Each structure stands twice: as C-alpha cells, then as structure tokens.
Short mmCIF file of C-alpha atoms in Angstrom, two decimals:
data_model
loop_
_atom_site.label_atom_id
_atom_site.label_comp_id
_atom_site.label_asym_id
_atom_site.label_seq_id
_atom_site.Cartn_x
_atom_site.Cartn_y
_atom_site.Cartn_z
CA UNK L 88 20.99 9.23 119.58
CA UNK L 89 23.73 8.75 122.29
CA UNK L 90 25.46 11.69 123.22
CA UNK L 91 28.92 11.29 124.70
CA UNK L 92 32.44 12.26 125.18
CA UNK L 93 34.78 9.71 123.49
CA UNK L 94 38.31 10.45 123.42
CA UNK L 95 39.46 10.00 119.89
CA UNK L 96 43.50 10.02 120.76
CA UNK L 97 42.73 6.80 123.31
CA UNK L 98 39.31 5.46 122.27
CA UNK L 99 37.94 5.67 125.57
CA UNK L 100 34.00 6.68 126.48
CA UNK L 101 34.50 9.38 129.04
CA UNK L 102 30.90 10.36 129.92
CA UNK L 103 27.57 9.93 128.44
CA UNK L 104 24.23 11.89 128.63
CA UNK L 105 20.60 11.06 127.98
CA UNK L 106 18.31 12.76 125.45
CA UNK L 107 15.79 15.02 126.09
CA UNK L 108 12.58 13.47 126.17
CA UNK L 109 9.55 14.73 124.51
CA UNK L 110 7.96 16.51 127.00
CA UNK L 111 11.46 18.33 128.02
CA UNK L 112 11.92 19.71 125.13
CA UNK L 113 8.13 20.90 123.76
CA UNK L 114 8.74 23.04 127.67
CA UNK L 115 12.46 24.31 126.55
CA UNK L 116 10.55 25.31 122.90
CA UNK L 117 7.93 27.20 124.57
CA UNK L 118 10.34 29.18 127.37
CA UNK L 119 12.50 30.10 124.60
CA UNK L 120 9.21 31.21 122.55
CA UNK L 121 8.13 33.13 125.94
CA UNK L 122 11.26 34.40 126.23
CA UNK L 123 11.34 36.01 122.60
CA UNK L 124 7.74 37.16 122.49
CA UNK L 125 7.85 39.02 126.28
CA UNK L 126 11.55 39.62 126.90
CA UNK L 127 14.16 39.52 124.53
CA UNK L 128 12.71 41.23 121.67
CA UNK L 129 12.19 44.02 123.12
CA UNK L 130 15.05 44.73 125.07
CA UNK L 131 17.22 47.86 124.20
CA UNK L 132 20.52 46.69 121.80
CA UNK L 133 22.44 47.77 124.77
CA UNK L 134 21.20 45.64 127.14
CA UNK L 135 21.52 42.98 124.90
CA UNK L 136 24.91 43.94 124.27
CA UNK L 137 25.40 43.61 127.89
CA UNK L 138 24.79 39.96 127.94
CA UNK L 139 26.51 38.97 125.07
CA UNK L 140 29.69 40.80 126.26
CA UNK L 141 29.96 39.21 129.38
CA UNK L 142 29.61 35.77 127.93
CA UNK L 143 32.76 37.02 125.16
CA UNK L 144 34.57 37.67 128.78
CA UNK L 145 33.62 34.27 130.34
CA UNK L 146 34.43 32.06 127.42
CA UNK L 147 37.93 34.50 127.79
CA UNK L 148 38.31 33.72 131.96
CA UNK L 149 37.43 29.79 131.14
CA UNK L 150 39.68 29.56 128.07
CA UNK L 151 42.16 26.79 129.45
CA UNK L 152 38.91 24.94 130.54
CA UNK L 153 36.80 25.44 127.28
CA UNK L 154 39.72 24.55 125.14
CA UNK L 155 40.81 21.19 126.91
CA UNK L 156 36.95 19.90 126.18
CA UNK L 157 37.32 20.47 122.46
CA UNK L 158 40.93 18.70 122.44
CA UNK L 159 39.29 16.04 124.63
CA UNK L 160 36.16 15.55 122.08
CA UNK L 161 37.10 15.64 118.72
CA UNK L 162 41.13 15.91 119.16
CA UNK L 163 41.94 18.89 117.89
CA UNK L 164 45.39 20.01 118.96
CA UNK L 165 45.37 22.30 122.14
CA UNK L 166 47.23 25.36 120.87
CA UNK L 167 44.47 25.39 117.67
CA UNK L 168 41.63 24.44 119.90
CA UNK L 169 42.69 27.48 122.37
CA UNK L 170 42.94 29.47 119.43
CA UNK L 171 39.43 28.51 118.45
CA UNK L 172 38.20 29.85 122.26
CA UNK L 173 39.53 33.34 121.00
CA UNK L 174 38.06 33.95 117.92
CA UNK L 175 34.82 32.91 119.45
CA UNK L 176 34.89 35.26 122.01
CA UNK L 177 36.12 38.05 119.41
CA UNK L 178 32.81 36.87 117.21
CA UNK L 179 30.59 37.68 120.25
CA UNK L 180 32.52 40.89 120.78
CA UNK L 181 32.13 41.86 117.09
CA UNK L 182 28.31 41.80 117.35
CA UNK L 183 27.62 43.46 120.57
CA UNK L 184 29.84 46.24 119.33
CA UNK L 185 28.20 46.58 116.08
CA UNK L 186 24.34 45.46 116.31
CA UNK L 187 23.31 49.17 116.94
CA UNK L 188 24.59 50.13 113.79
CA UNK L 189 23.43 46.93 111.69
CA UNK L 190 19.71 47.63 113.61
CA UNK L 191 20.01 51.20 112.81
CA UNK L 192 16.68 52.17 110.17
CA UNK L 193 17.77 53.06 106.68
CA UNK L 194 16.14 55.50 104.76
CA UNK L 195 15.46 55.62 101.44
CA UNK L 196 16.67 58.51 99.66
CA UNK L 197 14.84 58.38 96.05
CA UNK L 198 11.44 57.55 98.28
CA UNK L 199 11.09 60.42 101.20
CA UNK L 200 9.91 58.62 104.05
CA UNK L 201 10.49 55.64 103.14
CA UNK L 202 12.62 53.31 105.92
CA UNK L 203 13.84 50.04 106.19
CA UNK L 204 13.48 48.85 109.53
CA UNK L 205 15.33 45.53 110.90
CA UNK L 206 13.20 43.05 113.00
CA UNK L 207 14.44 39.79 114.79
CA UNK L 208 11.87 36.89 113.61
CA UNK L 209 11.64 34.57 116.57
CA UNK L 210 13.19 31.40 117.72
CA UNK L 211 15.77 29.78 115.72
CA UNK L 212 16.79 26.69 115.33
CA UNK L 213 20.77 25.79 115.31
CA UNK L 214 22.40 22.32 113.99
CA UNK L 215 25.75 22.42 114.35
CA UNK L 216 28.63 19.76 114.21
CA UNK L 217 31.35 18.67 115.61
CA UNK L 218 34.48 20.37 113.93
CA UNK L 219 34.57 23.62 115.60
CA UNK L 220 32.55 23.57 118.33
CA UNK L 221 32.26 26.69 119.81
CA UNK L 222 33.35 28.51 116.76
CA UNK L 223 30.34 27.16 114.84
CA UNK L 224 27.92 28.34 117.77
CA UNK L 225 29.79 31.84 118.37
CA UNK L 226 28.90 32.62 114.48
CA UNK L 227 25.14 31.95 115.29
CA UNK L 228 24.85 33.38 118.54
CA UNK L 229 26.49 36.56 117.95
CA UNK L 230 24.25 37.79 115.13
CA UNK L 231 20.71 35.88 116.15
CA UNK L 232 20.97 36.58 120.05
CA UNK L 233 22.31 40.75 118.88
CA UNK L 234 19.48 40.81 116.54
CA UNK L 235 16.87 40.12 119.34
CA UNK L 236 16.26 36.31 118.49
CA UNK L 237 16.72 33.22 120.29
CA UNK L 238 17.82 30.21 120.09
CA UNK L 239 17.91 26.26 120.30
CA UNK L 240 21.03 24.72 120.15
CA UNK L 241 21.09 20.66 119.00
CA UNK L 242 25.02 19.99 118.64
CA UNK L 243 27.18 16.88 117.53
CA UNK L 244 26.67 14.51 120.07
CA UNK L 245 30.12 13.77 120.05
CA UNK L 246 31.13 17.03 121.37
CA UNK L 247 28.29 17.22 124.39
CA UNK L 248 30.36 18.81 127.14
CA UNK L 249 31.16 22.02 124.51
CA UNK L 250 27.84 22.19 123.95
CA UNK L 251 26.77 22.25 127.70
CA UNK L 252 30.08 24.81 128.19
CA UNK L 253 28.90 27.18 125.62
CA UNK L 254 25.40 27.40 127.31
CA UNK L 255 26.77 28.05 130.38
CA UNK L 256 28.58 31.02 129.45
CA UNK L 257 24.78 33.07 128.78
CA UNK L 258 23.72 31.84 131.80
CA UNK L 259 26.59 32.91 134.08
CA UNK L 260 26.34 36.11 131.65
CA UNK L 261 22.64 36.41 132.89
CA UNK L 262 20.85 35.51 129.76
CA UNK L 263 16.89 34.60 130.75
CA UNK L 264 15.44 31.27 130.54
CA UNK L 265 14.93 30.48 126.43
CA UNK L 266 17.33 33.13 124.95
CA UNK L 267 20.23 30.12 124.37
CA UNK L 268 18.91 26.20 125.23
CA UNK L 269 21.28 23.51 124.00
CA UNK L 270 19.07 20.30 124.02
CA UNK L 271 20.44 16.34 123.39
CA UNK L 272 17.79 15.77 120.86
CA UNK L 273 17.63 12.91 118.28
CA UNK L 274 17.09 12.80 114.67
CA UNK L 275 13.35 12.40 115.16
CA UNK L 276 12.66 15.05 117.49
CA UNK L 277 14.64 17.49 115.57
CA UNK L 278 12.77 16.58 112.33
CA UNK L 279 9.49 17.41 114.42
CA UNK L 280 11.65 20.93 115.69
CA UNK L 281 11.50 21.67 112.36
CA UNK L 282 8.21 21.49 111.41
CA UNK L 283 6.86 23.14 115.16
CA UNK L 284 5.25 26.47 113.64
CA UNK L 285 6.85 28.25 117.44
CA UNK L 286 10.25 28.00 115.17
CA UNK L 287 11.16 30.64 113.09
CA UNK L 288 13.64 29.22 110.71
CA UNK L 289 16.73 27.11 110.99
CA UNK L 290 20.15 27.02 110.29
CA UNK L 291 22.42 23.98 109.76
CA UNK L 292 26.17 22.68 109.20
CA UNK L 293 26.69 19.76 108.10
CA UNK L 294 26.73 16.98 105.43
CA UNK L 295 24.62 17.44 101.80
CA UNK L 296 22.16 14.42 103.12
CA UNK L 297 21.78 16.61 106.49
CA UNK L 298 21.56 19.78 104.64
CA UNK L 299 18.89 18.21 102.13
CA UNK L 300 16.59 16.83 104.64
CA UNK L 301 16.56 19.85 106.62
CA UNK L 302 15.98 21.87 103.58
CA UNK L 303 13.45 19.82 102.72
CA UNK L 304 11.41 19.99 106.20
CA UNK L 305 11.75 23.61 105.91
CA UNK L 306 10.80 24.69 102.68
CA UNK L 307 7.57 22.85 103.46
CA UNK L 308 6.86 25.14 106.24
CA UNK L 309 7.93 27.95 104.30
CA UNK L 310 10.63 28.46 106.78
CA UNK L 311 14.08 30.50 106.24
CA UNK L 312 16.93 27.83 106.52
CA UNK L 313 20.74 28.75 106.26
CA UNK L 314 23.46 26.39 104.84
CA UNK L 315 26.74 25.88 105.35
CA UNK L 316 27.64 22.81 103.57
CA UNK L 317 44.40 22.08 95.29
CA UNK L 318 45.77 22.51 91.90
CA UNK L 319 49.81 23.13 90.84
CA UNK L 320 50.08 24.57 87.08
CA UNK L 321 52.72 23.17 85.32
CA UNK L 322 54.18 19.58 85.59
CA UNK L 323 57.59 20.54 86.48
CA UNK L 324 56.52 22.87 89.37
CA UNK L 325 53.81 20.19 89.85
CA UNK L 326 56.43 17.73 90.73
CA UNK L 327 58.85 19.80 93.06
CA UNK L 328 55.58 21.34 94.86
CA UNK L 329 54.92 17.28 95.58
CA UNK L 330 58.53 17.04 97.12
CA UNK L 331 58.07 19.55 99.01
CA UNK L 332 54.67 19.17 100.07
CA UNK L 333 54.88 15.06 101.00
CA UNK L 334 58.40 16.43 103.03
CA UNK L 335 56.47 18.65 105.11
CA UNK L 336 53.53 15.90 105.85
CA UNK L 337 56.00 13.35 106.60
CA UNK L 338 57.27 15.23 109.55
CA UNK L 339 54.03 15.73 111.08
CA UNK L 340 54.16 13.71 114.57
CA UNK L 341 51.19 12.12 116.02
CA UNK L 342 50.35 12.02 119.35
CA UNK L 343 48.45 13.77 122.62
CA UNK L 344 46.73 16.42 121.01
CA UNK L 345 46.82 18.09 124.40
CA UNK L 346 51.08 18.39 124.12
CA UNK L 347 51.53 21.25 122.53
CA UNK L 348 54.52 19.27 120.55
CA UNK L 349 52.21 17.18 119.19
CA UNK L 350 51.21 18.27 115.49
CA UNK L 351 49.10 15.19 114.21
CA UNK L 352 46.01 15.18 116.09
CA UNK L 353 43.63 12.08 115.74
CA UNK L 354 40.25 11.94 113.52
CA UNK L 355 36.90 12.89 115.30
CA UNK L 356 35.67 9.56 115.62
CA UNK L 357 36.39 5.88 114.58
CA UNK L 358 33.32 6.34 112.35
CA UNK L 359 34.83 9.60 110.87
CA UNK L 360 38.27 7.44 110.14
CA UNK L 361 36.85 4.51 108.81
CA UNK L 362 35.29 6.68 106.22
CA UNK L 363 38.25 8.28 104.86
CA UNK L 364 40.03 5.22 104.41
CA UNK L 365 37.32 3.32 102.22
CA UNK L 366 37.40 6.82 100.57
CA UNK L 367 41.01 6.10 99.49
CA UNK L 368 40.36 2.85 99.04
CA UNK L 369 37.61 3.85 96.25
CA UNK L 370 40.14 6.35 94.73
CA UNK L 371 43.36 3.76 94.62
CA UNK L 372 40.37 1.52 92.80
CA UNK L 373 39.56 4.47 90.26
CA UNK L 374 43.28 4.75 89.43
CA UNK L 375 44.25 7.26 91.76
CA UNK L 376 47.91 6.82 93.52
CA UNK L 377 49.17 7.53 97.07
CA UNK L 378 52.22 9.50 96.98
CA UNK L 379 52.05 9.37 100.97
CA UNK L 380 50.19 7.41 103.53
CA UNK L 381 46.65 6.37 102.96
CA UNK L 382 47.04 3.91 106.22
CA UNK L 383 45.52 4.32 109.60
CA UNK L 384 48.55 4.70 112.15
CA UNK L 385 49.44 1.80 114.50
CA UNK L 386 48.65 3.08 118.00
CA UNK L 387 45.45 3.95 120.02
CA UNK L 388 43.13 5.96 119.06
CA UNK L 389 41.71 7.34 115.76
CA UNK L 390 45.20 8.34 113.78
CA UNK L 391 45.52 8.13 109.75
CA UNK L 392 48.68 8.48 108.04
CA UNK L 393 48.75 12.18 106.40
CA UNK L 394 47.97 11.02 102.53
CA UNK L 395 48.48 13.08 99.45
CA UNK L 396 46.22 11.47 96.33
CA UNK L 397 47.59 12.02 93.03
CA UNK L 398 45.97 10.69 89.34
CA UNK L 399 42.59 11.38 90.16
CA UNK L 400 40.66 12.01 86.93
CA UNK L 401 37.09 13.21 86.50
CA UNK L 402 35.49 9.48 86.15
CA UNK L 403 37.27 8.99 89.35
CA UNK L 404 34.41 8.88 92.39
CA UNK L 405 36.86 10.33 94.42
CA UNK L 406 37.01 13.50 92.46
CA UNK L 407 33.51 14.13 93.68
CA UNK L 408 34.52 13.37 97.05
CA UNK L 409 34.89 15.50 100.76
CA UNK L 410 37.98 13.82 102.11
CA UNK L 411 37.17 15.31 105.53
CA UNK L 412 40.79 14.87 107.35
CA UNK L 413 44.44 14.96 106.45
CA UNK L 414 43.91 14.11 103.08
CA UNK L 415 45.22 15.93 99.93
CA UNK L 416 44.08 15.24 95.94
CA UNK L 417 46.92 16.52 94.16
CA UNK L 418 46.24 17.61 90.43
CA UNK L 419 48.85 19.01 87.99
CA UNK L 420 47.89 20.40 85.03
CA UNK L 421 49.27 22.38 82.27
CA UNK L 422 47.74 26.12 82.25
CA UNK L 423 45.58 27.97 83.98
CA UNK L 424 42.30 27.66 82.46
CA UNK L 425 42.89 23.95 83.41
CA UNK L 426 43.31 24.78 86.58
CA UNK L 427 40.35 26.64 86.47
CA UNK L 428 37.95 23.90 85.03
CA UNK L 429 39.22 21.27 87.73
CA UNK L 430 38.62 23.49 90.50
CA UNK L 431 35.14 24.44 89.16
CA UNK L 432 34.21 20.82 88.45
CA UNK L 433 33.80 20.06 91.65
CA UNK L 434 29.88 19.68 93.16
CA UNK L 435 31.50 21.83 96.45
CA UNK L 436 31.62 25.38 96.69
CA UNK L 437 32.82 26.76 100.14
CA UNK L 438 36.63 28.11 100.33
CA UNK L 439 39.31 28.48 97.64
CA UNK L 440 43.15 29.43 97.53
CA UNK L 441 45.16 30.82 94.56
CA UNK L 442 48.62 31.01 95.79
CA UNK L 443 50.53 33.36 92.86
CA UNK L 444 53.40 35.65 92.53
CA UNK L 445 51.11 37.91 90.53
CA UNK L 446 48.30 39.45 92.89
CA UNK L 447 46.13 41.00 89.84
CA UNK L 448 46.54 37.54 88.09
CA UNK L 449 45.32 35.75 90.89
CA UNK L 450 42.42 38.44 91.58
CA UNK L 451 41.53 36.98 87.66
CA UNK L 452 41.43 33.56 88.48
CA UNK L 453 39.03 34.12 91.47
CA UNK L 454 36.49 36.13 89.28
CA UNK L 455 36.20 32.85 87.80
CA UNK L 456 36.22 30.35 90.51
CA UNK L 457 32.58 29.03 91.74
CA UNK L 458 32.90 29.50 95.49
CA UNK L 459 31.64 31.72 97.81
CA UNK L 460 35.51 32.78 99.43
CA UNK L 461 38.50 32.82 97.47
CA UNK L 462 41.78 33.63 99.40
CA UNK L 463 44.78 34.87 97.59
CA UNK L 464 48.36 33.80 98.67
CA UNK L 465 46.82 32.84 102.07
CA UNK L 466 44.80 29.41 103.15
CA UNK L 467 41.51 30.33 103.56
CA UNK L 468 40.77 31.16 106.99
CA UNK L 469 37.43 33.35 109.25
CA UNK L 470 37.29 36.87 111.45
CA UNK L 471 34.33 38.22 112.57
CA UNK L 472 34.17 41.09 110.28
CA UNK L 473 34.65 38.96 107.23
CA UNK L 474 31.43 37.08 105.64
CA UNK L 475 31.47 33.36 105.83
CA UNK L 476 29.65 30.52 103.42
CA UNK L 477 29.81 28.94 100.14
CA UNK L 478 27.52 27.72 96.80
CA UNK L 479 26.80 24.49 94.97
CA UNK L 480 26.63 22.02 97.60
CA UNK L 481 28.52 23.36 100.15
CA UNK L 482 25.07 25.70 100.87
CA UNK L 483 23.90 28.65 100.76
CA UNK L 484 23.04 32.02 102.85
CA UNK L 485 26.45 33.93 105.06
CA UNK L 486 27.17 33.83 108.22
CA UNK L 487 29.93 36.66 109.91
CA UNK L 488 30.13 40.37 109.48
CA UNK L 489 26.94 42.37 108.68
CA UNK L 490 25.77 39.24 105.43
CA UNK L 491 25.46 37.41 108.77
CA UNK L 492 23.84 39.43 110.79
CA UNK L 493 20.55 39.84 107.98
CA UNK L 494 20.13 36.20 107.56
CA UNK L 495 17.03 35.78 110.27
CA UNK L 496 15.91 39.16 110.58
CA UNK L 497 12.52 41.07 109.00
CA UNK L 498 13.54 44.00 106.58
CA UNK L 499 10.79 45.28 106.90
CA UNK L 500 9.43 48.67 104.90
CA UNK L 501 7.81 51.37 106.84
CA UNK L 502 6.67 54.13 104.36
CA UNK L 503 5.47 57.71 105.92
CA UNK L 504 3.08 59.89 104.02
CA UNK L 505 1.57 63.46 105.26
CA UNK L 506 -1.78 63.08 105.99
CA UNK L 507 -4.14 63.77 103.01
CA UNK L 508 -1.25 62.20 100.58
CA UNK L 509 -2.73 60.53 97.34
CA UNK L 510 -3.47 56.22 97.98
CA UNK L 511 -0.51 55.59 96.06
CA UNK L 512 3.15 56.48 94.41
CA UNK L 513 5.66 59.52 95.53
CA UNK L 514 4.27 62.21 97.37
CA UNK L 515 4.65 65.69 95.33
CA UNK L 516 7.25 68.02 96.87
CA UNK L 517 5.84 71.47 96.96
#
C-alpha cells in the first residue's frame, strides 16, 4: 500500500512515504502496550487531561497549517477544511473537560455497595479514512486517550501528511512513546494487527467490505470492534423543490479548493471519481434520469458535474447505492408513509433529515425512520456533546458525547459486603 499526497484539484503526486515494515511496527505495538500497562493507565484524569488539552491548543496555533494539508489531500474547500481543524480541537476539549465525570464510580442505589467502576481496556486499534481527517481521529482520541487507553492510528493513505500532523500534536503536547502511533501499514499487516492478542479491540470507518472483514477478524478474537459505516412529498412541491434545488447546484463554481471563492471542490481521488460516474452510469441503465450533470468536468484534476438523479425505483441498483460525492437521488412521492418506506428501504442507516413546517410532525416521522440520527429542519451535522453513528450497514456502536466515551472501556462491578455477610444476595439492613 503506497501512501502519498496526490493533489486531487491538479492530479499531481506531491510526496510519498514507505510502509512500515514488519519489524517497525511489532516495536510501535509493544511501546504502545508498555506504555498502557506502566504509564498511561494509571495516570490521574488530570494529568491526562493535561496532555490532551495542549494538543486541542496546538491543533488551534497550527490551524492555517493543519487545514491547508486536508485541502491539499482530499480537496476539501479551505474555509470547511479550517472549520474541520475547530471542531477537532473542541472534540479534544470536550473530553478532557468531562472524563472525570464520565470515570466517576456509580453506585447502585437498589444494591448498597454495589459500584460500577469504569476501566480503560488497553491498546486500540483505529482505521480511519480519508473524508475528515482529523475530525475522524479527534472523535477517537478524545474518548480512548481520556479514558486511559492508547492507540494505533492506520489512516487513508491518501491523506498521509494529516495523519503524521495529527500525531505530532501529542507529541509536542508531551504524550509518551505508545499513547498515539500513526503507522503506514498495509492491508496485510493490519489484518495481522487485528488478530495480535496485545490489541484490545478496534474501531473502523469505512466501506461495508472494510467494515465486514474487520468485523470478521475481530469477532474471532472475541475482540470489541466499533463501526461507523432525500425525499419531497407531493409531486407538485416535488417538482418546484427540483427547480430550485438543480438552480442552486448549477451555480456551484469549481475550482482551487484553497480560494475561498471557490465552492466546488474536486473528488478525493481519480479512483473515488471514476466510481461515481459508472455509478450513474448503472442508474441511467436502470431507468434513472439526470436532471443535472452526471459528467466529469473538463479541466485538471478530479471534478464531476454536481448531478441530481431522479426515477430511481426499487429494482434500480442504484437505489441500493452510496453515491459518495455531489450526487443527489431525488424521489417524489405522494404521502408520507411513502416517504417513510423509501427512506427505510435503504440497506444504510447513518444520518437522516426531515425538513417540515410542523416540528411535532416531523418528531413522528423520525420515531419511524431506521437510522441512528435524525435531524429536523437542519442537515445533519456533529458537536462533541452530541452522540455520533448509525444501524443497518452503516455500523454499529457511538462515537461523541458520553455513548462515545463507554465504547472501549471495562464497566466493571465492584460489590462491598461487611465482613461476615451471607455468600450471596442483599445484605439485611438492621
């Protein structure tokens, strides 16, 4: 696996970096397992805290910096990418400021002396890809690294120079050796990772096929793994909502996605734009019309036209699909049980809208929608104090606020008896 910094709004290979060979990385695995076992397990939360912090405040003093290498790697546009660098830092901040409490024991009050007590596991394991690159790290590092865990770090290797940015803010923050390692590892090594009994469990974003395999590996070493994997009503409002909606895409402008006047930012990769166009191309052969676009854009780099789908029906293969880019399947339908049966038909899970003049109303449609977030008269969108993950085969487990924060940890039971107590059940209150 080739990890390397391609600019997607030119083409152009900026810098490449060799894997991690075998021996490299069974040494970063056993520092980081050190690390956990003799250090960072048992250091106070505030200390901890400490660390965390002061990476939050050097992703903050590097923000132009940080920001410019996810723009330059996957061509997101600078003003989002920049926002991106905040709410990262705000996600590190959320967890340093609130692991004492999360940590803090629980009793039990229908069992006296009874406590739940919250233990960090070991050394975890983090796939993450390329679409928000330090987002999708902050939301694993805040938690884990707060909850007295490690971790390893294998990112997209299209986005290597976030990855090696990200690392260095723990370091500069004064992190030991093994509490964050990013490693260029390939598909094989990580597949061995997996299965190394010094890892604790593993958590992964990405595609089904990724999420399966890893899954997979996993389960057989009884390992905890975490995944992370529109409709109008009414053809008449169906039809000026596609007037209005097409209007708005077609004055999207491509270009630099480091100008900030630049609001069309290029696809990831060739390989990520070559795949959305034969995914068009299999829904205009299922029946499906483009009401805009559906063509890549004549200029360098990886640019498709914004595209809105509409005719898809459910024996189209597109109506299965992840169109992961500017591309919209529009479906109009007559009520809103309709509505409800398309949106649940899909095998996807993760994030839904219901945009509605009636609040309650659309509080009743999301009872009934099969994700795990439904937003209401908002896209959906991520804070630190707001849980984060979806069902079906978008994945399963949360990530953010305190859901996130139990994911890798051991609740474990600690039950106190007087001495002389019977062997078992409640003791009697005299």
């Amino acid at each position: 696996m080739t990890y390397r910094t391609i600019n997607p709004a030119t083409g152009e290979t900026v810098r490449t970096f060799g894997d991690i060979s075998d021996a490299d990385l069974d040494n970063a695995v056993e520092v980081a397992r050190s690390c956990y076992a003799d250090d960072w397990r048992h250091r106070a939360v505030a200390d901890r805290a400490r660390i965390v912090k002061a990476a939050a405040a050097r992703l903050r003093a590097n923000a132009a910096s940080c920001a410019q290498y996810v723009t330059a790697e996957m061509g997101k546009l600078i003003g989002t990418s920049e926002a991106e660098v905040g709410l990262s830092a705000a996600i590190l901040d959320y967890y340093a400021d609130h692991a004492e409490s999360f940590l803090a024991p629980q009793e039990l009050p229908e069992s006296p002396g009874a406590v739940i007590e919250t233990e960090p596991i070991g050394v975890i394991l983090s796939i993450e890809p390329w679409n928000f690159p330090y987002y999708q790290l902050a939301r694993v590092a805040g938690p884990q690294l707060m909850a007295g865990n490690v971790l390893i770090i294998k990112h997209a290797e299209n986005v290597p120079q976030c990855a090696l940015a990200f690392a260095r803010l723990f370091a500069e923050a004064g992190a030991p050796a093994g509490v964050y390692t990013n490693v260029f590892a390939s598909i094989d090594q990580i597949g061995r990772l997996i299965e190394d009994p010094r890892i604790a469990g593993v958590t992964v974003t990405g595609s089904e096929r990724a999420g399966s395999a890893v899954a997979e590996r996993a389960g057989r070493s009884l390992k905890k793994a975490v995944m992370e994997l529109g409709i109008v009503v009414g053809q008449e409002r169906g039809e000026t909502f596609l007037r209005g909606f097409s209007e708005g895409l077609a004055s999207l402008q491509a270009g630099d996605p480091a100008d900030p006047d630049t609001t069309l930012g290029p696809l990831s990769s060739e390989k990520a734009l070559d795949l959305l166009l034969e995914q068009i191309r299999v829904a205009k052969d299922g029946g499906a019309e483009v009401a805009l676009g559906g063509e890549r854009i004549d200029r360098p780099g990886y640019y498709l036209q914004p595209t809105i789908l509409t005719g898809i029906n459910e024996k189209n293969p597109a109506s299965v699909l992840e169109f992961f880019g500017p591309v919209a399947s529009l479906y109009v339908v007559d009520t809103e049980d309709e509505a409800i049966d398309v949106a649940n038909a899909t095998p996807f899970g993760l994030g839904t809208s219901v945009f509605t003049g009636d609040v309650e109303a659309g509080r009743r449609v999301a009872r009934q929608i099969e994700s795990g977030m439904v937003y209401i008269n908002q896209p959906a969108w991520t804070a630190p104090e707001i849980p984060f993950g979806g069902i079906k085969n978008s994945g399963f487990g949360r990530e953010l606020a305190e859901l996130g924060f139990g994911e890798f940890v051991n609740r474990k039971l600690v039950n106190a008896a007087p001495a002389g107590s019977p062997p078992w059940g409640p003791v009697p209150v005299s």
